[in-house]
């Protein structure tokens, strides 16, 4: 099977969100939102983009930080199934960036 993956800079999430992602590196939000998250050797994260974003109902994703949810929505709008956050990836002008 082949999956479409979007590369985003870790600068598109806040330091707080990145710390949460690092501390809970596997399936951080899987119980409530269907989002799987895996650490990427200390340099980023792999995050699944849930199909439930098609319902456009933020209450489903209430436990996900808003900065991460915005990235998920952006990836979903580009038909991506995964996001690879990387500290060396280019920043995307359509998403906010955070200095940390």
PDB file of C-alpha atoms in Angstrom, residues 44-91:
ATOM      1  CA  UNK A  44      10.455  15.167  14.578  1.00  0.00           C
ATOM      2  CA  UNK A  45       7.300  13.088  14.459  1.00  0.00           C
ATOM      3  CA  UNK A  46       5.105  11.024  12.175  1.00  0.00           C
ATOM      4  CA  UNK A  47       1.424  11.831  12.698  1.00  0.00           C
ATOM      5  CA  UNK A  48      -1.520  10.143  10.996  1.00  0.00           C
ATOM      6  CA  UNK A  49      -4.196  12.357   9.485  1.00  0.00           C
ATOM      7  CA  UNK A  50      -7.603  11.030  10.578  1.00  0.00           C
ATOM      8  CA  UNK A  51     -10.356  10.524   8.015  1.00  0.00           C
ATOM      9  CA  UNK A  52     -12.857  11.961  10.519  1.00  0.00           C
ATOM     10  CA  UNK A  53     -11.623  15.445   9.580  1.00  0.00           C
ATOM     11  CA  UNK A  54     -14.078  15.165   6.690  1.00  0.00           C
ATOM     12  CA  UNK A  55     -16.886  15.805   9.198  1.00  0.00           C
ATOM     13  CA  UNK A  56     -15.422  19.226  10.026  1.00  0.00           C
ATOM     14  CA  UNK A  57     -16.385  18.774  13.683  1.00  0.00           C
ATOM     15  CA  UNK A  58     -13.711  20.075  16.062  1.00  0.00           C
ATOM     16  CA  UNK A  59     -15.459  18.514  19.072  1.00  0.00           C
ATOM     17  CA  UNK A  60     -14.215  15.118  17.876  1.00  0.00           C
ATOM     18  CA  UNK A  61     -10.666  16.430  18.216  1.00  0.00           C
ATOM     19  CA  UNK A  62     -11.046  18.496  21.400  1.00  0.00           C
ATOM     20  CA  UNK A  63      -8.002  16.853  23.046  1.00  0.00           C
ATOM     21  CA  UNK A  64      -5.669  17.789  20.193  1.00  0.00           C
ATOM     22  CA  UNK A  65      -3.843  21.123  20.584  1.00  0.00           C
ATOM     23  CA  UNK A  66      -5.177  23.719  18.140  1.00  0.00           C
ATOM     24  CA  UNK A  67      -1.786  24.214  16.436  1.00  0.00           C
ATOM     25  CA  UNK A  68      -1.492  20.503  15.667  1.00  0.00           C
ATOM     26  CA  UNK A  69      -5.138  20.334  14.577  1.00  0.00           C
ATOM     27  CA  UNK A  70      -4.525  23.160  12.114  1.00  0.00           C
ATOM     28  CA  UNK A  71      -1.631  21.179  10.604  1.00  0.00           C
ATOM     29  CA  UNK A  72      -3.827  18.071  10.390  1.00  0.00           C
ATOM     30  CA  UNK A  73      -6.553  20.018   8.600  1.00  0.00           C
ATOM     31  CA  UNK A  74      -4.005  21.478   6.186  1.00  0.00           C
ATOM     32  CA  UNK A  75      -2.638  18.031   5.359  1.00  0.00           C
ATOM     33  CA  UNK A  76      -6.171  16.631   5.005  1.00  0.00           C
ATOM     34  CA  UNK A  77      -7.060  19.436   2.573  1.00  0.00           C
ATOM     35  CA  UNK A  78      -4.138  18.257   0.428  1.00  0.00           C
ATOM     36  CA  UNK A  79      -5.278  14.594   0.532  1.00  0.00           C
ATOM     37  CA  UNK A  80      -2.400  13.494   2.768  1.00  0.00           C
ATOM     38  CA  UNK A  81      -2.698  10.547   5.133  1.00  0.00           C
ATOM     39  CA  UNK A  82       0.423  11.305   7.192  1.00  0.00           C
ATOM     40  CA  UNK A  83       2.461  14.297   8.303  1.00  0.00           C
ATOM     41  CA  UNK A  84       6.189  14.018   8.826  1.00  0.00           C
ATOM     42  CA  UNK A  85       7.230  16.850  11.134  1.00  0.00           C
ATOM     43  CA  UNK A  86      10.957  17.495  10.815  1.00  0.00           C
ATOM     44  CA  UNK A  87      13.132  20.161  12.425  1.00  0.00           C
ATOM     45  CA  UNK A  88      14.919  20.780   9.098  1.00  0.00           C
ATOM     46  CA  UNK A  89      11.835  20.929   6.881  1.00  0.00           C
ATOM     47  CA  UNK A  90      10.879  24.153   5.151  1.00  0.00           C
ATOM     48  CA  UNK A  91       8.150  26.298   6.685  1.00  0.00           C
TER      49      UNK A  91
END
